[in-house]
mmCIF file of C-alpha atoms in Angstrom:
data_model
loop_
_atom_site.group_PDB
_atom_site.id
_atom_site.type_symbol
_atom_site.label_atom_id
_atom_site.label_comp_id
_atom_site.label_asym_id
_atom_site.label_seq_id
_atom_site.Cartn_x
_atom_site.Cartn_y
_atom_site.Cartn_z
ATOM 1 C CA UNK A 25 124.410 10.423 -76.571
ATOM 2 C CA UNK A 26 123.265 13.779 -78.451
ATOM 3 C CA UNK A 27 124.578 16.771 -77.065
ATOM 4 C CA UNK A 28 121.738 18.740 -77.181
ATOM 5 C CA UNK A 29 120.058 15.595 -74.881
ATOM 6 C CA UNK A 30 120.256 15.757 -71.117
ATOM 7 C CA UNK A 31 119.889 13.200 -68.139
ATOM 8 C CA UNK A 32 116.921 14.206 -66.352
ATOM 9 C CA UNK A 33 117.105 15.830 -62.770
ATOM 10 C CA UNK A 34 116.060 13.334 -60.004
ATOM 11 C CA UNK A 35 113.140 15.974 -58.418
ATOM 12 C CA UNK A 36 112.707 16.274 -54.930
ATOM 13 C CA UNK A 37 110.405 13.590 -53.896
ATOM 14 C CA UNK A 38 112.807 11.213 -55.949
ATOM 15 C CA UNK A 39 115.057 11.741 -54.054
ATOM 16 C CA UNK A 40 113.803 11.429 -51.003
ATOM 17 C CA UNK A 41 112.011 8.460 -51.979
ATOM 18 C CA UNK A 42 115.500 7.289 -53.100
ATOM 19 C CA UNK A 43 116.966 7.755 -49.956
ATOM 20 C CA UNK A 44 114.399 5.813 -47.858
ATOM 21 C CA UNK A 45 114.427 2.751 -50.257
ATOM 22 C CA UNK A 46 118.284 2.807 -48.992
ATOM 23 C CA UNK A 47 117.601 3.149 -45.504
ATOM 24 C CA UNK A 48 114.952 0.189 -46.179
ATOM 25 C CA UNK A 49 117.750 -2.116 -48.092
ATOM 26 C CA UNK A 50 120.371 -1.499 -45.227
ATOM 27 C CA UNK A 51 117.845 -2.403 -42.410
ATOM 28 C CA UNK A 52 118.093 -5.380 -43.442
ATOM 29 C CA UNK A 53 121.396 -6.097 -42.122
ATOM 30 C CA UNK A 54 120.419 -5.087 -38.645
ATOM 31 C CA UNK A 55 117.501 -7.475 -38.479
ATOM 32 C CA UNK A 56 119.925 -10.161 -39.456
ATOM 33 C CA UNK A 57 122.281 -9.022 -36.408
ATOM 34 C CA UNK A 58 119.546 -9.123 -33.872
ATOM 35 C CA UNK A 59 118.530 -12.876 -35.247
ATOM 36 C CA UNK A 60 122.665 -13.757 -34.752
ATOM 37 C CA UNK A 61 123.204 -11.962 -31.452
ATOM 38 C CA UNK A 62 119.589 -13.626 -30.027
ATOM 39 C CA UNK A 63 120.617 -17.080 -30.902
ATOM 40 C CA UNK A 64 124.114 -16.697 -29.534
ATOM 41 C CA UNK A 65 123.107 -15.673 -26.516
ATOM 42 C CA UNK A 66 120.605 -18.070 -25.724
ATOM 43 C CA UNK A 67 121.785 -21.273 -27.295
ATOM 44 C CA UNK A 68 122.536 -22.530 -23.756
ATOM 45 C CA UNK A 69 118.967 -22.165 -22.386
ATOM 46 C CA UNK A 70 117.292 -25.048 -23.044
ATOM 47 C CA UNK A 71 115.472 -26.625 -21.829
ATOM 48 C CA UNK A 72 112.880 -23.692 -21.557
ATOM 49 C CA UNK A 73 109.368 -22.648 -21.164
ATOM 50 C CA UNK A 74 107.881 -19.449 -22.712
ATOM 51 C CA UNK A 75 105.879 -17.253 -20.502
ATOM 52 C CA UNK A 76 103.490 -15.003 -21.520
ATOM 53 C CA UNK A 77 100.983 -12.293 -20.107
ATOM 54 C CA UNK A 78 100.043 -8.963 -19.472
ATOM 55 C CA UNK A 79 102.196 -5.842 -18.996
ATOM 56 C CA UNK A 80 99.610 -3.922 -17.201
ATOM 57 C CA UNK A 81 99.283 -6.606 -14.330
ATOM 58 C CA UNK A 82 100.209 -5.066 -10.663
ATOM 59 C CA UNK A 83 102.087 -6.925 -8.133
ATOM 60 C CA UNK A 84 99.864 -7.262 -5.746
ATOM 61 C CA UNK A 85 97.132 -8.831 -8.447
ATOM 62 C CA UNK A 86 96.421 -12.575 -8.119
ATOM 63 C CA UNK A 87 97.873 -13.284 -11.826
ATOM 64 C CA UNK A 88 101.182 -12.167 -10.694
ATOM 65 C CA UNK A 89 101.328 -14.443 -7.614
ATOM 66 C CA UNK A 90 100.041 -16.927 -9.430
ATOM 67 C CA UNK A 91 102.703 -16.611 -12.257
ATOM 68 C CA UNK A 92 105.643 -16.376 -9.982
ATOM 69 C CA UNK A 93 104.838 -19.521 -8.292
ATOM 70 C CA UNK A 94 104.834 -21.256 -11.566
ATOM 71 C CA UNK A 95 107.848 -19.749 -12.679
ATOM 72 C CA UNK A 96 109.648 -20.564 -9.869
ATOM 73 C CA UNK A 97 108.869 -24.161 -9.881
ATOM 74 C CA UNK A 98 109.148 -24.439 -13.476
ATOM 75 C CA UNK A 99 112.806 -23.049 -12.569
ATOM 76 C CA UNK A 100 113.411 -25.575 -9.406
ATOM 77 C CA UNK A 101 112.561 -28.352 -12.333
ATOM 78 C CA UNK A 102 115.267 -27.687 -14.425
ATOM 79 C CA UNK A 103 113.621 -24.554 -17.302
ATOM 80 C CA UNK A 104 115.029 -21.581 -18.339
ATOM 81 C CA UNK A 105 112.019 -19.435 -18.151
ATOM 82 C CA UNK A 106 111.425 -16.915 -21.004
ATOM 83 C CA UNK A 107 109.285 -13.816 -20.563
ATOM 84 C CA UNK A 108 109.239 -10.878 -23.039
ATOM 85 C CA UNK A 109 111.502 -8.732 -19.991
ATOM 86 C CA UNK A 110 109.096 -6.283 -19.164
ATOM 87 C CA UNK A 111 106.513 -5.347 -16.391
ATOM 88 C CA UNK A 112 103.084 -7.010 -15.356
ATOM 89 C CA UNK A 113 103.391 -10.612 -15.746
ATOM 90 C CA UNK A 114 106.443 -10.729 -17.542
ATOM 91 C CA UNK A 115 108.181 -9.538 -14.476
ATOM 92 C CA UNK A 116 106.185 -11.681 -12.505
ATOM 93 C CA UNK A 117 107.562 -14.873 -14.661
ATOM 94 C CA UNK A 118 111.278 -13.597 -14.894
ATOM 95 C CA UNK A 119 110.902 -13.036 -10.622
ATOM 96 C CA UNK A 120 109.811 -16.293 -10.134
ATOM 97 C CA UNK A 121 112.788 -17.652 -12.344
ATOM 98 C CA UNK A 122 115.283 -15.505 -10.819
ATOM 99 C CA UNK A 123 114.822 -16.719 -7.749
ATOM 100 C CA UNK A 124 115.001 -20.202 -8.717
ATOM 101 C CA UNK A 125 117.621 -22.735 -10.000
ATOM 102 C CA UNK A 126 117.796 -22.272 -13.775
ATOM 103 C CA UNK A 127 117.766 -18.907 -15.858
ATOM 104 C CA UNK A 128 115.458 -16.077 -15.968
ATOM 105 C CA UNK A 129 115.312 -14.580 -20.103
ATOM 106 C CA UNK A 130 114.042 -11.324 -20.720
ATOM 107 C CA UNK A 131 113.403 -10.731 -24.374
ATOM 108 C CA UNK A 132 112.636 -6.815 -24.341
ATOM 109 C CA UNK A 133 111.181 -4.728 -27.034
ATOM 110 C CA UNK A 134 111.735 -1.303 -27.514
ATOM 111 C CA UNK A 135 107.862 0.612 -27.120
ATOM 112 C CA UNK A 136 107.155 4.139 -27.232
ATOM 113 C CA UNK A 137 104.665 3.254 -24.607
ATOM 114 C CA UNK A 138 104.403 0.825 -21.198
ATOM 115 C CA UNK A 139 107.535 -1.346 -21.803
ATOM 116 C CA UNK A 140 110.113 -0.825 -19.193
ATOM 117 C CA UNK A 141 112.675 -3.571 -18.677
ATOM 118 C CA UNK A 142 111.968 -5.836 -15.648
ATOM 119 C CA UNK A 143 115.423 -5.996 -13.072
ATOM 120 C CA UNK A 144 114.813 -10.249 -12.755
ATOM 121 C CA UNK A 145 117.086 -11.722 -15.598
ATOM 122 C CA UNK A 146 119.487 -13.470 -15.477
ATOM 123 C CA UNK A 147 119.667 -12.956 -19.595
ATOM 124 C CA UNK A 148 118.739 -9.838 -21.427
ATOM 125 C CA UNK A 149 118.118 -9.780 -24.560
ATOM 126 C CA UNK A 150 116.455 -6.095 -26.007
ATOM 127 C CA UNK A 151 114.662 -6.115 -29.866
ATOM 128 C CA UNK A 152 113.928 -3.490 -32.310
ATOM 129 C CA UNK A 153 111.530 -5.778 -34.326
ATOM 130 C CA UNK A 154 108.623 -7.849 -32.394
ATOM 131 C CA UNK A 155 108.637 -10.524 -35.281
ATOM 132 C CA UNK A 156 112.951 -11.503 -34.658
ATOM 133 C CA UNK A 157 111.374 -11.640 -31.038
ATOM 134 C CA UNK A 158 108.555 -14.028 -31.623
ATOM 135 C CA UNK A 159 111.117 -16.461 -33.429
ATOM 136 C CA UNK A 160 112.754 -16.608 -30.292
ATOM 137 C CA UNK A 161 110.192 -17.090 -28.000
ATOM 138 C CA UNK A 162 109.187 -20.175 -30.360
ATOM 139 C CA UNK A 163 112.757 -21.188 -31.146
ATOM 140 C CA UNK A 164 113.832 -21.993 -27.944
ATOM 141 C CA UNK A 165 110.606 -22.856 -26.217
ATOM 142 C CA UNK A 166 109.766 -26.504 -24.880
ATOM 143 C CA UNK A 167 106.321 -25.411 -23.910
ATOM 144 C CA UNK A 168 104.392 -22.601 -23.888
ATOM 145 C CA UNK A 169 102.522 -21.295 -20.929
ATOM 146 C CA UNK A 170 99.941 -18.527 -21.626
ATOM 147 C CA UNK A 171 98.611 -16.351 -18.381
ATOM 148 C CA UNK A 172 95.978 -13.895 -18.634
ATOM 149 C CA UNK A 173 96.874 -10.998 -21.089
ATOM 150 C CA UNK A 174 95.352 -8.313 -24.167
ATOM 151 C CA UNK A 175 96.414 -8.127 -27.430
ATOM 152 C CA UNK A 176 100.095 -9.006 -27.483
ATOM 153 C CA UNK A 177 99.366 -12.192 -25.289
ATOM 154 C CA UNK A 178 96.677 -13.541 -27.640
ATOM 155 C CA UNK A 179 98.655 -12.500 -30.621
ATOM 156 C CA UNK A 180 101.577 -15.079 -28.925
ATOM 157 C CA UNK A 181 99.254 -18.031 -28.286
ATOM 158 C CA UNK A 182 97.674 -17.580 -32.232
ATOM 159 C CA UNK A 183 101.383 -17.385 -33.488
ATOM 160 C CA UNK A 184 102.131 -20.426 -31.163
ATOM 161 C CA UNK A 185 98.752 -22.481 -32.232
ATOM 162 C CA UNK A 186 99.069 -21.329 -36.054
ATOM 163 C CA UNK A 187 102.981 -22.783 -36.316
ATOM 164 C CA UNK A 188 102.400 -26.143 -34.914
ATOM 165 C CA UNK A 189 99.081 -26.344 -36.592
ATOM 166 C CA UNK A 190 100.495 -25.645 -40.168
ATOM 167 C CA UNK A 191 103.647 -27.730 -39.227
ATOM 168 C CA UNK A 192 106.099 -24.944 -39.316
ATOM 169 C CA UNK A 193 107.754 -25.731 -35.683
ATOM 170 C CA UNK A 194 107.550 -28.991 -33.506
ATOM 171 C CA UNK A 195 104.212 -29.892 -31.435
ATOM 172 C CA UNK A 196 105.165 -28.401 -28.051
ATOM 173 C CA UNK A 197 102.570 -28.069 -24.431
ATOM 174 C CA UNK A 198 100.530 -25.126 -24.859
ATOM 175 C CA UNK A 199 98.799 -24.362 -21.806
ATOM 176 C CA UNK A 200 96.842 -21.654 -20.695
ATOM 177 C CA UNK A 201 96.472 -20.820 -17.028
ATOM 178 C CA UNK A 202 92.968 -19.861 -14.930
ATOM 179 C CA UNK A 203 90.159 -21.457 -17.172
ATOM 180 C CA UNK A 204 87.970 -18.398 -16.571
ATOM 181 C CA UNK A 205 89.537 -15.934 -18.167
ATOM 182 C CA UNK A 206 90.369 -18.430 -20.737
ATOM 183 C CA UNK A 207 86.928 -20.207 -21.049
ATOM 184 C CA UNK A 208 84.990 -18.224 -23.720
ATOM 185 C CA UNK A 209 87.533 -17.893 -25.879
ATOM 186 C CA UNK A 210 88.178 -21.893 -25.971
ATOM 187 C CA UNK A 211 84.379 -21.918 -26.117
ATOM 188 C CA UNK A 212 84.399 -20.303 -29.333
ATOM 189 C CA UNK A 213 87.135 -21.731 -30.850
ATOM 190 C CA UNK A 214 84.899 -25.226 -30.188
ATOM 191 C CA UNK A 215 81.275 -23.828 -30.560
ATOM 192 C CA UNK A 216 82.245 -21.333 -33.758
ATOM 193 C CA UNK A 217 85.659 -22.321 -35.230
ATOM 194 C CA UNK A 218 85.177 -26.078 -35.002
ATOM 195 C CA UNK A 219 81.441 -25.861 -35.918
ATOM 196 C CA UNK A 220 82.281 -24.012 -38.962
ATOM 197 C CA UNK A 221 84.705 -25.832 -39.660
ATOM 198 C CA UNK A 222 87.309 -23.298 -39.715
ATOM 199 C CA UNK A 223 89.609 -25.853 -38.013
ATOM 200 C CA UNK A 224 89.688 -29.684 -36.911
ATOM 201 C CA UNK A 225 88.437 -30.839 -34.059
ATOM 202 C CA UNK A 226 91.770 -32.215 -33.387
ATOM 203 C CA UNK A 227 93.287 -28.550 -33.161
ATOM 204 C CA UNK A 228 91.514 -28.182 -30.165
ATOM 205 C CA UNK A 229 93.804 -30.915 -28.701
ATOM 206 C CA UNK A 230 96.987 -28.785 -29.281
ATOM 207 C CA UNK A 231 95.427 -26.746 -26.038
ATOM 208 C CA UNK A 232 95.714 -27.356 -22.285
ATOM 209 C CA UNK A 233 93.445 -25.620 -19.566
ATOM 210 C CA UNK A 234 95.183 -25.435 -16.216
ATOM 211 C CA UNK A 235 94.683 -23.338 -12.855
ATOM 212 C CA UNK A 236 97.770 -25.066 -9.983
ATOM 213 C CA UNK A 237 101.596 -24.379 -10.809
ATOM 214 C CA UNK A 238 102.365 -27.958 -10.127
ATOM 215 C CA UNK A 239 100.097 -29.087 -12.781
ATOM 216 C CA UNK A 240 101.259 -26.876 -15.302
ATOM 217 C CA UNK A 241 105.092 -28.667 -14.376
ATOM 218 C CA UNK A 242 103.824 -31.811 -14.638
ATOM 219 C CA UNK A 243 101.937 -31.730 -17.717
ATOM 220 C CA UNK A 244 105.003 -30.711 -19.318
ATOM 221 C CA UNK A 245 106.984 -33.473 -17.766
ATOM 222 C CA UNK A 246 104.056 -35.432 -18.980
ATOM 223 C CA UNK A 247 104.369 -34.476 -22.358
ATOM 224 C CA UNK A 248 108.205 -35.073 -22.459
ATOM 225 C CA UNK A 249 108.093 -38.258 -20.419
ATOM 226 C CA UNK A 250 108.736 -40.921 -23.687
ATOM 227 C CA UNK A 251 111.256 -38.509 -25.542
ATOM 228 C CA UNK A 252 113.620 -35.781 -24.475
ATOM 229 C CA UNK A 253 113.384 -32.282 -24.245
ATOM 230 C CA UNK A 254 116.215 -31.668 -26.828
ATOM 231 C CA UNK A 255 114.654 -31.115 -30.564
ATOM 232 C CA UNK A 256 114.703 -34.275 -32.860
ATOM 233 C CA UNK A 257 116.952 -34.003 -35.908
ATOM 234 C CA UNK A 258 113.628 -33.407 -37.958
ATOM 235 C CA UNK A 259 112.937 -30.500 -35.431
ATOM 236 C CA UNK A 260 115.632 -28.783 -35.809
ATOM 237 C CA UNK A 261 115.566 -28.839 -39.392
ATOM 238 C CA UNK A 262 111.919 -27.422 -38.874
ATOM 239 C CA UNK A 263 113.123 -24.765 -36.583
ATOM 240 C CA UNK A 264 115.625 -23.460 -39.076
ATOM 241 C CA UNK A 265 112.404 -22.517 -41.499
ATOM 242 C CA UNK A 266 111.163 -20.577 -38.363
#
């Protein structure tokens, strides 16, 4: 190198732009701990069922009765029942589990706003990133059940429908529970989607409607009843690709 030639100063914004690309390269390693530490913990759970629903739900509200009584039998049957560990319904599913014979799973998520860990579980399991979470919820699940719920609910059931759909994860029971809150949005994935050919009519198979607790038990049991609950060797290849 010339001597009269200098390496150029790294300015400011360099180097804070530096610096975050670091930050950004090392996170890495912590999503991969909270994907080892999840499946550690709860690779004695199955067989489970994945519960999902609103946060905002109060106990004395008909969805939360209605959710613990599932729960619990879904628990007195022999699932681990998974919730995502916070208030509303989730608390409502990890109650009803908790009282019952098998495990109660919270998977929390850290929230600047409304999420507050739920005292019912048996397992706790807390996340920094909501998409190692949803892995789990599908990983481990042997059905989903879907009660009323907003945005993070619906984003759950299209996550659940678009995996199976595509093929990414095994064909499991998704069921949603109280066909009115549920009906125009299955009407309009049947009138609009369907119609327009935006899916199969077949998808609309991969979706249950059911109100009583003991239905939503038996329809899984239903489901299972010519194969076990334990993931085929072709599943859990599938699962791995999660």
């Amino acid at each position: 190198m010339n001597g009269s030639e200098k390496i150029p100063k790294m300015q400011g914004a360099d180097i804070a732009g530096h610096a975050y690309s670091a930050r950004e390269s090392w996170r890495v390693f912590e999503i991969m701990a909270e994907f080892v530490e999840a499946t550690e913990r709860l690779s004695c759970i199955r067989p489970a069922v994945s519960v999902f629903g609103s946060a905002r739900t109060p106990l004395d509200h008909h969805y939360y009765k209605l959710t613990e009584e599932i729960s619990r039998q879904l628990s007195d049957a022999g699932f681990s029942v998974i919730s995502g560990g916070g208030p509303g319904i989730m608390e409502a599913a990890n109650k009803g589990a908790f009282f019952g014979k098998s495990p109660s799973v919270g998977l929390n998520i850290q929230l600047p706003h409304e999420q507050h860990t739920n005292p019912y579980q048996n397992i706790s399991q807390t996340f920094t990133h909501f998409f190692a979470r949803k892995v789990m919820f599908v990983k481990f699940a042997t059905a989903y059940v879907v009660m009323p719920g907003g945005f993070g609910t619906l984003d759950e059931l299209m996550e659940a429908l678009t995996l199976v759909q595509t093929g990414k994860t095994r064909k499991i029971p998704i069921i949603l529970v109280h066909e009115p809150y549920w009906r125009g949005l299955v009407d309009w994935f049947r009138d609009t989607l369907v119609n327009e050919g935006t899916i199969d009519a077949a998808d609309m198979d991969l979706i249950q409607v059911i109100d009583e607790p003991k239905d939503v038990v038996d329809a899984i049991f239903k489901y299972y009843e010519t194969r076990g609950f334990e993931p085929s060797p072709a599943e859990r290849e599938m699962l791995l690709s999660l």
